[in-house]
Amino acid sequence: MRIGLIGASGHYAAVLKILAEEMQGSGSNQSEAGRSPAGRSGRRGHSGPAYLAAIAMTHETEKAKIESVRRHPAYLKGKTVEYDSAQTMLAQADLDAVIVNPPYGWTASYILQALERGIAVYSEKPLATKLADLELIQKKAHQTATPLVAMFELRAHPVTATAARLVAEGAIGRPVLAFGQKSYKLNPDGRPIWYADRELFGGTIPWVAIHAIDWTRFITGLEFAQVYASEISVAAGRLAPIATAGAIHFTFRQGGTAAITFDYLRPAEAETHGDDRFRIAGTEGVLEGSLPRNELLLIRRGQGTIQPPLDETKPLFRRFLDALYGKTLHGKAEMPMTADDAIASTRAALWAQKAADEGSLLDIAEGKDVVG
Amino acid sequence: MRIGLIGASGHYAAVLKILAEEMQGSGSNQSEAGRSPAGRSGRRGHSGPAYLAAIAMTHETEKAKIESVRRHPAYLKGKTVEYDSAQTMLAQADLDAVIVNPPYGWTASYILQALERGIAVYSEKPLATKLADLELIQKKAHQTATPLVAMFELRAHPVTATAARLVAEGAIGRPVLAFGQKSYKLNPDGRPIWYADRELFGGTIPWVAIHAIDWTRFITGLEFAQVYASEISVAAGRLAPIATAGAIHFTFRQGGTAAITFDYLRPAEAETHGDDRFRIAGTEGVLEGSLPRNELLLIRRGQGTIQPPLDETKPLFRRFLDALYGKTLHGKAEMPMTADDAIASTRAALWAQKAADEGSLLDIAEGKDVVG
């Protein structure tokens, strides 16, 4: 299976690691016969294990990272072809799937180009930084039925995955209140300068808070109705324009509330880079998770406090590959998420960013301002 | 010093405990000479330790509690006079101070009556359940300069008090993001039926969330600008109408955001009745507090994670009494809060409740709806 890489601006490295395992024969599908995925167009569907067939840089800040890709075990000298542009690569490299990871403001454009060619997409989040582009992506994904998965990798964290299963099983009854926390360290020198360019960066909400937005939908199974958000920039230095801290307030269509805080204020000396947490309260209990501590707590009516064993999980990209194989082999392997699901979390993030930019209360479902 | 008690619907018992200590000669002012506070009117200012001089029931659901007051060490047979009505008590009992603790919808009316007579007020929160009444209270408090303190007792919690001191000392730089959590158990059978009557109860935000609203102002030293809030009722049984869970989103006038969640969803089996927490992130560090665990954590830029020793604190009512004594003795003891301070937290809670009721984004400072 021929995989392409567009850009090297986000979490592409985690994907390459899985691809290297696959290429070296230790992928989870290794024992399965065939390994011959079928693309939709007919001209694709290369058999054999997935490998890095092509790469294209999208922005000059990716130079050093592309250089490190050349030394990565996923890079096969003589087999991995480098292209001058992503457009050319998509047109010529005959890919089954593409990893989309340019500066975030360019993601939507490459997703659209890939979908138009029926190439399965595994993309960095957010899928778009503008609502209009996201709607084009949704239209195209529906038209082509080409797989589109976003790097909402925290769905594959054992704490998050177990929480989602427990809620689906009714462990806390009806969920009505969700809290999510995204807190990161910020080393301005470690980030490319385009983080200070809102057109390329997209905003701290669609880049950072989006994970909590996505896990809230993923764990509760609820959809957002309205959103209000606010943020503040207090960073110094070259990344001064980026929002440093803020909060998002969603109501659920099914009733209830989600509050999400996000910040780049975690001191450098803190134990872990991030401090991701959630709390989901329902009519029958409360679930609390800390991702860096790998801790999940369930306080359940009639039972008290329980530390449920955590589910084993697979990375989303691993499941993406399995699904591409599975299509041909036995038709039962499923994509880790539908395109609509990935789009819904991105849409909620973009509406939240709009609410913060405008200081307005917005109706996601209706797509408009709410006048009090 | 003659103290009166109006109603027995909230946290009056904690106040009686301190009064009993005072009456039994173990109060913290015991060693000070004089103990002769001066009321503002001239006709008051009874010397000697504070004692429970008068009580009045306000609602039939207080019957059993008033009966237990009669067996309380603060109740002095022959000295504690019972009145048919709070109005009569305020007119006839010649009080230096009054504890106001009726059903919450009636609090404002009794505060106003006490202030009009120049009687110092120690009142359950919220000080009012209607914004118009709160403005009357503020006007009267300014006119009479009579002390008015609200039972924001969590200010006297060592975790909260230490956090406030640390922020004031600059430990986290400029605070820009605050999260507060109020989570309680709800035993409907343990609450009087008027909790289901919004006019008497006032709302879950001014009754429960108000503590987090107040500690956010207290710890950060910041004032709220705008507010949006949402809540949901999923309780069953006799208290079905009360809001069970929700969240409040404030922006600060000085910039930055506060997110507060509140719920009555804590299972009965949980370790503690409440699970009060906060997190305050600033430009130089992050403070995290858990009140039930008596835990405070400071992650400070350049220093790492510290568990600062907790300050020793005095209950607010103890400080209220000290201030009433101190006025005469050396003029330096201060009330634990100004009337304006107590009113500001109540006002923020009432605007938040209004935002939840209307589903609107509201401007607290300007006193109006925000049109997006």
XYZ file of C-alpha atoms in Angstrom:
744
model
C 0.000 0.000 0.000
C 1.512 3.304 -1.110
C 1.426 6.071 1.497
C 2.369 9.709 0.890
C 3.350 12.427 3.351
C 2.419 16.060 2.758
C 4.303 18.409 5.087
C 6.063 17.875 8.388
C 4.537 20.454 10.700
C 2.666 18.473 13.330
C 2.436 14.915 14.608
C 3.565 13.148 11.423
C 6.404 11.476 13.379
C 3.998 9.225 15.311
C 2.570 8.126 11.974
C 6.010 7.427 10.491
C 6.844 5.263 13.491
C 3.863 3.023 12.774
C 4.696 3.012 9.092
C 8.272 1.926 9.880
C 6.929 -0.988 11.960
C 4.660 -1.908 9.074
C 7.502 -1.736 6.546
C 9.740 -3.790 8.808
C 7.104 -6.476 9.044
C 5.981 -6.013 12.624
C 2.675 -4.322 11.817
C -0.414 -5.812 13.407
C -1.704 -7.114 10.059
C 1.497 -8.955 9.280
C -0.033 -12.391 9.718
C -2.994 -11.645 7.506
C -2.841 -12.948 3.996
C -3.162 -10.728 1.003
C -2.544 -7.224 2.342
C -4.044 -5.946 -0.847
C -6.220 -2.978 -0.171
C -8.446 -1.734 -2.942
C -8.669 1.952 -3.638
C -11.975 3.191 -4.918
C -10.720 4.291 -8.301
C -9.612 0.911 -9.506
C -6.225 2.085 -10.598
C -5.056 1.878 -6.944
C -5.145 -0.920 -4.407
C -1.501 -1.891 -4.281
C -0.897 -5.142 -2.461
C 1.742 -5.710 0.199
C 2.470 -3.811 3.405
C 2.032 -0.074 3.557
C 5.179 1.925 2.977
C 6.255 5.525 2.596
C 6.155 5.934 -1.177
C 6.342 9.713 -1.454
C 6.916 12.906 0.498
C 6.516 16.598 -0.264
C 7.546 19.590 1.831
C 4.998 22.400 2.033
C 6.735 25.226 3.936
C 10.360 26.241 4.338
C 10.159 25.740 8.122
C 9.788 22.006 7.404
C 13.279 21.721 5.887
C 14.987 20.385 9.012
C 12.159 17.983 9.687
C 12.143 16.602 6.154
C 15.907 16.089 6.600
C 15.164 13.994 9.705
C 12.530 12.054 7.724
C 15.330 11.092 5.312
C 17.102 9.404 8.221
C 13.888 7.768 9.523
C 13.442 3.977 9.168
C 10.203 4.700 7.269
C 12.195 6.401 4.529
C 13.347 3.837 1.963
C 16.155 5.113 -0.193
C 15.287 4.363 -3.772
C 11.642 3.714 -2.989
C 10.504 6.871 -1.230
C 10.181 9.541 -3.884
C 10.453 13.226 -3.013
C 8.282 15.691 -4.881
C 8.715 19.429 -5.343
C 5.103 20.072 -4.512
C 2.239 18.240 -2.852
C 0.069 18.931 -5.898
C 2.512 17.090 -8.144
C 2.830 14.277 -5.634
C -0.940 13.780 -5.429
C -1.132 13.772 -9.229
C 1.808 11.473 -9.932
C 2.667 9.255 -6.945
C -0.266 6.836 -7.381
C -1.046 6.798 -3.634
C -3.523 4.689 -1.673
C -3.469 7.089 1.257
C -1.869 10.343 2.281
C -0.787 11.822 5.587
C -1.648 15.538 5.548
C 0.506 17.623 7.889
C 1.380 21.087 6.510
C 1.049 24.377 8.461
C -2.475 24.137 9.807
C -3.941 26.855 7.595
C -3.078 24.784 4.509
C -4.489 21.459 5.682
C -7.943 21.886 4.145
C -6.595 22.557 0.670
C -4.533 19.336 0.597
C -7.374 17.273 2.058
C -9.652 18.506 -0.699
C -7.108 17.688 -3.396
C -6.641 14.175 -1.996
C -10.368 13.528 -1.657
C -10.921 14.701 -5.223
C -8.516 11.979 -6.351
C -10.095 9.344 -4.120
C -6.959 9.047 -1.983
C -7.719 8.066 1.634
C -6.710 10.842 4.049
C -5.130 10.679 7.479
C -4.860 14.325 8.485
C -3.604 16.488 11.303
C -6.360 18.349 13.141
C -7.999 20.751 12.582
C -9.154 19.518 9.180
C -9.644 23.172 8.246
C -9.123 26.579 9.837
C -12.064 28.176 8.020
C -15.662 27.031 8.261
C -16.277 27.448 4.528
C -13.376 25.112 3.700
C -14.679 22.562 6.194
C -18.070 22.514 4.493
C -16.328 21.914 1.140
C -14.450 19.000 2.721
C -17.653 17.496 4.053
C -19.343 17.809 0.661
C -16.375 16.196 -1.075
C -16.089 13.407 1.512
C -19.763 12.574 0.981
C -19.399 12.684 -2.814
C -16.358 10.437 -2.951
C -16.942 8.277 0.148
C -13.155 8.376 0.516
C -11.934 7.647 4.069
C -11.011 10.761 6.064
C -9.575 10.390 9.547
C -8.239 13.209 11.761
C -5.362 12.875 14.220
C -7.611 12.938 17.281
C -5.032 10.610 18.738
C -6.246 11.092 22.310
C -9.205 8.855 21.432
C -6.643 6.059 21.468
C -5.427 6.962 24.958
C -6.480 4.135 27.291
C -8.029 6.603 29.780
C -10.181 8.271 27.117
C -11.103 5.061 25.322
C -12.108 3.346 28.564
C -14.162 6.362 29.635
C -16.007 6.356 26.301
C -16.771 2.641 26.622
C -17.977 3.050 30.213
C -20.282 5.946 29.335
C -21.669 3.986 26.374
C -22.324 1.067 28.755
C -24.295 3.374 31.047
C -21.777 3.514 33.892
C -22.655 7.120 34.775
C -26.235 7.125 33.505
C -27.045 10.128 31.358
C -24.007 12.426 31.035
C -25.000 16.069 31.596
C -21.835 17.927 32.608
C -18.397 17.664 31.048
C -15.224 19.439 32.002
C -12.064 19.231 29.924
C -8.630 20.713 30.532
C -5.834 21.158 28.001
C -2.723 22.671 29.535
C 0.602 22.741 27.708
C 4.052 24.117 28.141
C 5.046 26.690 25.544
C 8.601 27.035 24.414
C 8.328 29.769 21.779
C 11.800 28.945 20.434
C 10.699 25.374 19.702
C 7.837 26.440 17.417
C 8.030 27.640 13.807
C 7.459 31.348 13.340
C 4.236 30.784 11.406
C 2.564 29.982 14.756
C 2.445 33.775 15.103
C 0.583 34.042 11.784
C -3.070 33.438 12.464
C -3.749 32.496 8.812
C -1.247 29.635 9.047
C -1.685 28.713 12.719
C -5.477 28.873 12.817
C -5.778 29.604 16.537
C -5.088 27.984 19.891
C -8.644 26.644 20.081
C -8.526 24.570 16.836
C -4.939 23.530 17.574
C -4.944 22.820 21.328
C -8.453 22.935 22.795
C -9.776 20.817 19.907
C -8.531 17.655 21.640
C -10.773 18.300 24.631
C -13.603 19.257 22.273
C -13.158 15.954 20.460
C -12.809 13.749 23.544
C -15.905 15.403 25.035
C -17.946 14.351 21.968
C -16.191 10.976 21.895
C -16.729 10.135 25.568
C -20.224 11.551 26.066
C -21.631 10.696 22.635
C -23.356 14.093 22.740
C -23.334 16.860 20.123
C -22.833 20.567 20.737
C -25.607 23.121 20.233
C -24.299 26.550 21.230
C -20.890 27.921 22.070
C -19.346 30.879 23.823
C -15.597 31.276 24.316
C -13.000 33.790 25.417
C -9.215 33.845 25.356
C -6.269 36.082 26.143
C -2.750 36.520 24.747
C -0.067 37.144 27.346
C 2.852 35.342 25.701
C 6.040 37.312 25.194
C 8.564 37.113 22.372
C 8.240 35.832 18.842
C 4.957 33.990 19.439
C 3.292 36.880 21.299
C 0.190 36.870 19.040
C -0.961 33.364 19.969
C -3.749 33.012 22.528
C -2.223 31.822 25.789
C -5.292 30.873 27.796
C -9.035 30.753 27.633
C -12.203 28.752 28.063
C -15.026 27.405 25.955
C -18.602 26.880 27.067
C -20.743 24.501 25.026
C -24.309 23.427 25.564
C -25.291 19.982 24.290
C -28.151 19.479 21.835
C -29.405 16.735 24.137
C -29.222 19.099 27.161
C -26.353 19.700 29.527
C -23.130 21.633 29.463
C -19.443 21.286 28.642
C -16.742 23.610 29.977
C -13.265 23.421 28.477
C -10.215 25.368 29.581
C -7.009 25.601 27.584
C -3.687 27.245 28.241
C -0.019 27.414 27.296
C 0.838 28.417 30.879
C 2.199 25.128 32.202
C 5.636 25.960 33.613
C 8.613 24.331 31.909
C 9.518 22.604 35.185
C 6.240 20.653 35.362
C 6.474 16.868 35.291
C 4.855 16.343 31.892
C 4.480 18.497 28.772
C 0.718 18.407 28.990
C -1.823 18.138 31.772
C -4.906 16.747 30.041
C -7.854 16.026 32.285
C -11.562 15.485 32.091
C -14.515 15.019 34.353
C -17.869 13.738 33.108
C -20.790 13.840 35.528
C -23.989 11.943 34.860
C -27.185 10.991 36.578
C -25.628 7.784 37.984
C -22.009 8.690 38.541
C -18.902 10.697 37.824
C -15.881 9.796 35.688
C -12.564 11.541 36.183
C -9.552 11.061 33.967
C -5.973 12.259 33.934
C -4.201 11.337 30.704
C -0.573 11.998 31.754
C -1.108 9.995 34.941
C -2.987 7.222 33.147
C -5.628 7.469 35.854
C -9.347 6.886 35.549
C -11.742 7.094 38.469
C -15.408 6.145 38.492
C -17.636 7.164 41.381
C -20.844 5.304 40.833
C -24.172 5.602 42.624
C -24.667 2.529 44.768
C -21.118 1.319 44.258
C -18.691 3.988 45.416
C -15.293 4.722 43.952
C -13.820 2.315 41.416
C -10.593 2.366 39.402
C -11.718 0.520 36.275
C -9.048 -1.467 34.417
C -7.984 0.426 31.308
C -8.729 -0.900 27.830
C -5.894 -1.770 25.481
C -5.955 0.498 22.484
C -4.439 0.820 19.012
C -3.172 4.079 17.507
C -5.684 5.627 15.103
C -3.267 5.345 12.174
C -2.825 1.633 12.863
C -6.614 1.259 12.724
C -6.734 3.433 9.600
C -4.314 1.023 7.873
C -6.190 -2.016 9.182
C -9.417 -0.611 7.780
C -7.833 0.026 4.385
C -6.657 -3.610 4.323
C -9.857 -4.897 5.881
C -11.973 -3.476 3.122
C -10.640 -6.069 0.726
C -9.934 -8.909 3.146
C -13.207 -9.332 4.965
C -14.972 -6.020 4.755
C -15.418 -5.706 8.479
C -12.549 -3.556 9.723
C -13.883 -0.056 10.375
C -12.196 3.305 10.140
C -11.444 4.682 13.632
C -13.903 7.483 12.850
C -16.190 8.558 10.063
C -15.436 11.705 8.074
C -18.559 13.311 9.580
C -17.307 12.537 13.071
C -13.884 14.112 12.418
C -15.565 17.083 10.756
C -17.988 17.620 13.663
C -15.152 18.094 16.189
C -13.315 20.437 13.820
C -16.531 22.376 13.202
C -17.127 22.788 16.941
C -13.560 24.053 17.369
C -13.913 26.578 14.535
C -17.213 27.870 15.932
C -15.576 28.162 19.355
C -12.688 30.144 17.835
C -15.209 32.384 16.069
C -17.051 32.917 19.368
C -13.784 33.901 21.061
C -12.812 36.212 18.180
C -16.195 37.949 18.155
C -17.049 37.734 21.862
C -20.380 36.273 20.781
C -22.647 33.425 21.748
C -23.089 31.299 18.634
C -25.495 28.592 17.551
C -23.501 25.762 15.962
C -26.550 23.791 14.918
C -28.211 26.767 13.235
C -24.938 28.321 12.120
C -25.611 31.818 13.407
C -25.254 34.357 16.203
C -27.573 33.994 19.158
C -29.195 37.282 20.082
C -30.015 37.258 23.778
C -22.673 42.148 72.759
C -26.230 41.172 71.870
C -26.578 38.887 68.863
C -29.856 37.902 67.205
C -30.653 34.985 64.904
C -33.217 35.298 62.108
C -34.172 31.920 60.662
C -32.476 28.537 60.732
C -32.327 27.516 57.072
C -28.625 27.458 56.187
C -25.289 27.467 57.949
C -26.377 29.196 61.154
C -25.092 26.216 63.192
C -21.444 27.050 62.474
C -22.135 30.548 63.754
C -23.843 29.275 66.916
C -20.813 27.105 67.641
C -18.554 30.142 67.678
C -21.088 32.059 69.722
C -21.185 29.225 72.264
C -17.381 29.351 72.582
C -17.611 33.099 73.040
C -20.325 32.771 75.684
C -18.342 30.111 77.494
C -15.328 32.367 77.664
C -13.078 30.629 75.150
C -13.519 33.154 72.346
C -10.342 34.553 70.826
C -10.963 38.009 72.335
C -11.307 36.667 75.832
C -8.036 38.138 77.067
C -8.783 41.594 75.693
C -10.025 44.148 78.161
C -13.250 45.988 77.710
C -15.147 43.924 75.162
C -17.417 46.858 74.721
C -18.289 47.295 71.083
C -20.017 50.498 70.089
C -22.990 50.355 67.811
C -23.360 53.246 65.443
C -26.651 54.443 66.876
C -25.388 55.201 70.338
C -28.160 53.310 72.057
C -26.277 50.047 71.376
C -22.753 48.968 72.176
C -23.364 46.512 74.958
C -20.199 45.490 76.764
C -19.173 41.942 77.609
C -18.842 38.891 75.395
C -21.224 38.318 72.518
C -24.183 36.102 73.326
C -27.338 34.864 71.678
C -29.866 37.413 72.917
C -32.754 36.697 70.556
C -34.049 34.321 67.916
C -36.939 34.364 65.458
C -38.182 31.600 63.184
C -39.088 32.676 59.645
C -40.580 29.580 57.978
C -42.427 26.555 59.308
C -39.718 24.229 57.944
C -37.377 25.742 60.565
C -39.414 24.394 63.496
C -37.244 21.344 64.126
C -34.061 23.346 63.754
C -35.211 26.032 66.178
C -35.988 23.210 68.612
C -32.390 22.039 68.294
C -31.205 25.622 68.851
C -33.025 25.504 72.194
C -30.765 22.623 73.184
C -27.617 24.319 71.817
C -24.998 25.648 74.288
C -25.423 29.064 72.631
C -29.015 29.183 73.841
C -29.179 30.660 77.368
C -32.457 29.885 79.078
C -33.773 33.085 80.578
C -31.464 35.259 78.471
C -32.212 34.200 74.907
C -35.573 35.705 74.007
C -37.731 34.154 71.303
C -39.763 36.451 69.089
C -42.842 35.726 67.004
C -41.423 37.545 64.046
C -38.064 38.788 62.848
C -39.567 42.260 62.376
C -40.543 42.459 66.041
C -37.159 41.087 67.094
C -35.264 43.694 65.078
C -37.487 46.437 66.559
C -37.408 45.320 70.186
C -34.377 43.123 70.970
C -31.813 45.962 71.054
C -29.249 43.979 69.059
C -25.645 44.805 68.169
C -25.581 42.305 65.335
C -27.874 39.824 63.645
C -27.319 36.510 61.885
C -29.645 36.376 58.857
C -30.521 32.840 57.764
C -34.108 32.459 56.491
C -35.126 30.695 53.227
C -32.810 32.320 50.720
C -35.486 34.293 48.908
C -36.229 36.200 52.129
C -32.643 37.073 53.057
C -32.575 40.476 51.333
C -35.642 41.749 53.131
C -34.209 40.996 56.588
C -30.804 42.411 55.698
C -32.479 45.654 54.631
C -34.480 45.861 57.866
C -31.355 45.287 59.954
C -29.272 47.824 58.008
C -32.058 50.398 58.364
C -31.719 50.036 62.146
C -27.912 50.171 62.044
C -27.609 46.574 63.250
C -24.450 44.839 61.953
C -25.344 41.921 59.651
C -23.734 38.502 59.278
C -25.804 36.883 56.522
C -26.105 33.640 54.632
C -25.270 33.943 50.937
C -26.662 34.987 48.533
C -27.409 38.379 50.113
C -30.353 38.607 47.722
C -31.989 36.476 45.048
C -33.087 39.465 42.959
C -30.761 42.049 41.469
C -33.089 44.948 42.380
C -33.043 43.937 46.053
C -29.256 43.676 45.967
C -28.971 47.240 44.684
C -31.225 48.406 47.547
C -28.933 46.606 49.989
C -25.859 48.266 48.535
C -27.484 51.708 48.728
C -28.528 51.121 52.340
C -25.117 49.729 53.314
C -23.461 52.841 51.909
C -25.954 55.156 53.633
C -25.632 53.563 57.057
C -22.023 52.290 56.873
C -23.287 49.348 58.922
C -21.094 46.233 58.681
C -22.428 43.593 56.278
C -20.606 40.280 55.934
C -21.769 37.265 53.885
C -21.132 33.626 54.811
C -18.483 33.133 52.138
C -16.939 30.792 54.659
C -14.655 29.122 52.098
C -12.508 32.253 52.218
C -11.474 31.005 55.641
C -10.463 27.594 54.290
C -6.665 27.301 54.605
C -6.325 26.212 50.948
C -8.294 29.193 49.634
C -6.765 31.723 52.022
C -3.223 30.573 51.222
C -3.923 30.672 47.491
C -5.233 34.240 47.782
C -2.134 35.309 49.710
C 0.192 33.629 47.195
C -1.506 35.263 44.205
C -1.376 38.654 45.954
C 2.348 38.083 46.544
C 2.840 37.444 42.832
C 3.517 33.706 43.072
C 1.845 32.995 39.709
C 2.428 36.371 38.085
C -0.670 37.782 36.450
C -3.634 35.408 36.847
C -5.478 34.987 33.537
C -7.371 31.696 33.762
C -9.431 30.393 36.660
C -11.317 27.137 36.955
C -13.599 26.377 39.875
C -15.577 23.243 40.672
C -18.475 22.904 43.098
C -19.789 19.371 43.294
C -22.187 18.241 46.001
C -24.210 15.237 46.979
C -27.946 15.790 46.903
C -30.224 13.985 49.306
C -33.629 15.405 48.381
C -35.160 14.055 51.598
C -32.682 16.045 53.651
C -33.727 19.398 52.175
C -36.796 21.472 52.985
C -39.501 21.457 50.303
C -39.049 25.145 49.565
C -35.829 24.206 47.689
C -38.249 23.279 44.886
C -39.737 26.795 44.995
C -37.501 29.035 42.909
C -38.788 32.172 44.686
C -37.586 30.834 48.032
C -34.557 28.851 46.862
C -33.172 31.416 44.426
C -31.336 28.960 42.195
C -28.440 26.512 42.304
C -26.032 29.163 41.007
C -26.571 31.699 43.836
C -26.756 28.883 46.403
C -23.999 26.471 45.301
C -21.857 27.921 42.499
C -21.619 31.246 44.358
C -18.818 29.832 46.540
C -16.614 29.262 43.498
C -17.652 32.657 42.140
C -16.580 34.251 45.404
C -13.322 32.351 45.813
C -12.410 33.184 42.211
C -12.747 36.926 42.980
C -11.081 36.419 46.377
C -8.056 34.477 45.090
C -7.447 36.316 41.807
C -8.372 39.802 42.990
C -10.054 40.250 39.587
C -13.574 41.458 38.817
C -16.000 39.933 36.332
C -17.046 41.715 33.130
C -19.356 39.400 31.166
C -21.112 36.160 31.928
C -22.726 33.269 30.115
C -24.122 30.224 31.892
C -26.204 27.134 31.284
C -27.719 24.500 33.533
C -29.930 21.434 33.470
C -32.407 19.813 35.862
C -32.300 16.039 35.980
C -33.131 15.466 39.647
C -36.007 13.165 40.444
C -38.517 13.350 43.254
C -39.638 16.227 45.422
C -36.743 18.513 44.447
C -37.020 17.843 40.696
C -37.202 21.543 39.776
C -33.749 22.448 41.080
C -30.901 22.744 38.590
C -28.658 19.697 38.947
C -25.639 20.685 36.908
C -24.235 23.466 34.801
C -21.375 25.790 34.087
C -20.637 29.499 34.199
C -18.233 31.359 31.924
C -16.988 34.741 33.106
C -14.558 37.114 31.480
C -12.530 39.362 33.763
C -12.579 43.156 33.412
C -8.781 43.040 33.558
C -8.691 40.364 30.806
C -8.780 36.610 31.122
C -11.402 33.983 31.771
C -13.037 32.032 34.571
C -14.887 28.744 34.058
C -16.971 27.353 36.904
C -18.824 24.057 36.954
C -21.407 23.113 39.561
C -23.431 19.998 40.164
C -25.501 18.014 42.634
C -24.367 14.774 40.976
C -21.767 13.582 43.467
C -22.804 10.039 44.394
C -23.811 9.433 48.007
C -20.957 6.921 48.352
C -18.241 9.509 47.638
C -15.704 10.152 50.383
C -16.755 13.718 51.175
C -20.010 15.657 50.795
C -18.415 18.175 48.502
C -15.581 18.128 45.985
C -14.493 21.753 45.812
C -11.515 22.459 43.591
C -9.861 25.297 41.812
C -7.028 25.944 39.409
C -5.625 29.409 38.777
C -3.137 29.796 35.935
C -1.003 32.896 35.597
C 1.929 34.176 33.591
C 4.431 32.766 36.134
C 2.752 29.649 37.431
C -0.264 27.558 38.252
C -2.048 27.064 41.580
C -4.236 24.035 42.177
C -6.375 23.539 45.249
C -8.571 20.783 46.609
C -10.556 21.921 49.636
C -11.747 18.520 50.929
C -8.207 17.138 50.642
C -6.633 20.245 52.163
C -4.174 20.210 49.262
C -2.542 23.155 47.558
C -0.022 22.821 44.747
C 2.040 25.571 43.180
C 3.899 24.945 39.926
C 6.094 27.965 39.509
C 8.196 29.032 36.550
C 11.854 28.550 37.425
C 11.058 26.638 40.619
C 8.965 23.613 39.780
C 6.281 22.072 41.933
C 5.887 23.241 45.531
C 3.422 22.337 48.265
C 3.267 25.623 50.138
C 2.543 25.432 53.898
C -1.070 26.404 54.541
C -1.949 29.561 56.456
C -3.820 29.336 59.734
C -7.215 30.956 59.406
C -10.093 32.195 61.538
C -13.775 31.648 60.727
C -15.365 34.747 59.176
C -17.868 35.092 62.041
C -14.996 35.065 64.551
C -13.391 37.922 62.603
C -16.760 39.673 62.351
C -17.020 39.646 66.161
C -13.374 40.691 66.562
C -13.984 43.628 64.255
C -17.069 44.696 66.195
C -14.986 44.623 69.407
C -11.920 46.068 67.714
C -13.736 49.153 66.608
C -13.887 50.419 70.133
C -10.686 48.918 71.471
C -8.072 50.076 69.014
C -9.904 50.815 65.802
C -7.750 48.485 63.742
C -9.605 45.169 63.517
C -11.168 44.939 60.082
C -14.297 43.193 58.920
C -13.444 39.995 56.985
C -14.940 41.684 53.913
C -16.528 44.971 52.982
C -20.219 45.155 52.134
C -19.259 45.999 48.538
C -17.076 42.892 48.346
C -19.864 40.620 49.613
C -22.321 42.312 47.269
C -20.032 41.932 44.222
C -19.925 38.117 44.539
C -23.687 37.969 45.048
C -24.211 40.253 42.050
C -22.018 38.039 39.836
C -23.997 34.976 40.948
C -27.343 36.643 40.193
C -26.172 37.754 36.744
C -24.933 34.225 36.097
C -28.324 32.818 37.113
C -30.020 35.343 34.817
C -27.698 34.282 31.963
C -28.629 30.627 32.554
C -32.349 31.443 32.771
C -32.303 33.477 29.565
C -29.596 31.600 27.644
C -27.958 34.979 27.089
C -24.508 36.488 27.263
C -24.729 39.363 29.751
C -22.549 42.338 30.601
C -22.284 42.589 34.381
C -20.384 45.855 34.345
C -22.849 47.582 32.029
C -25.850 45.703 33.350
C -27.266 44.595 30.019
C -27.518 41.920 27.341
C -24.612 41.607 24.988
C -25.722 41.488 21.375
C -23.191 39.488 19.386
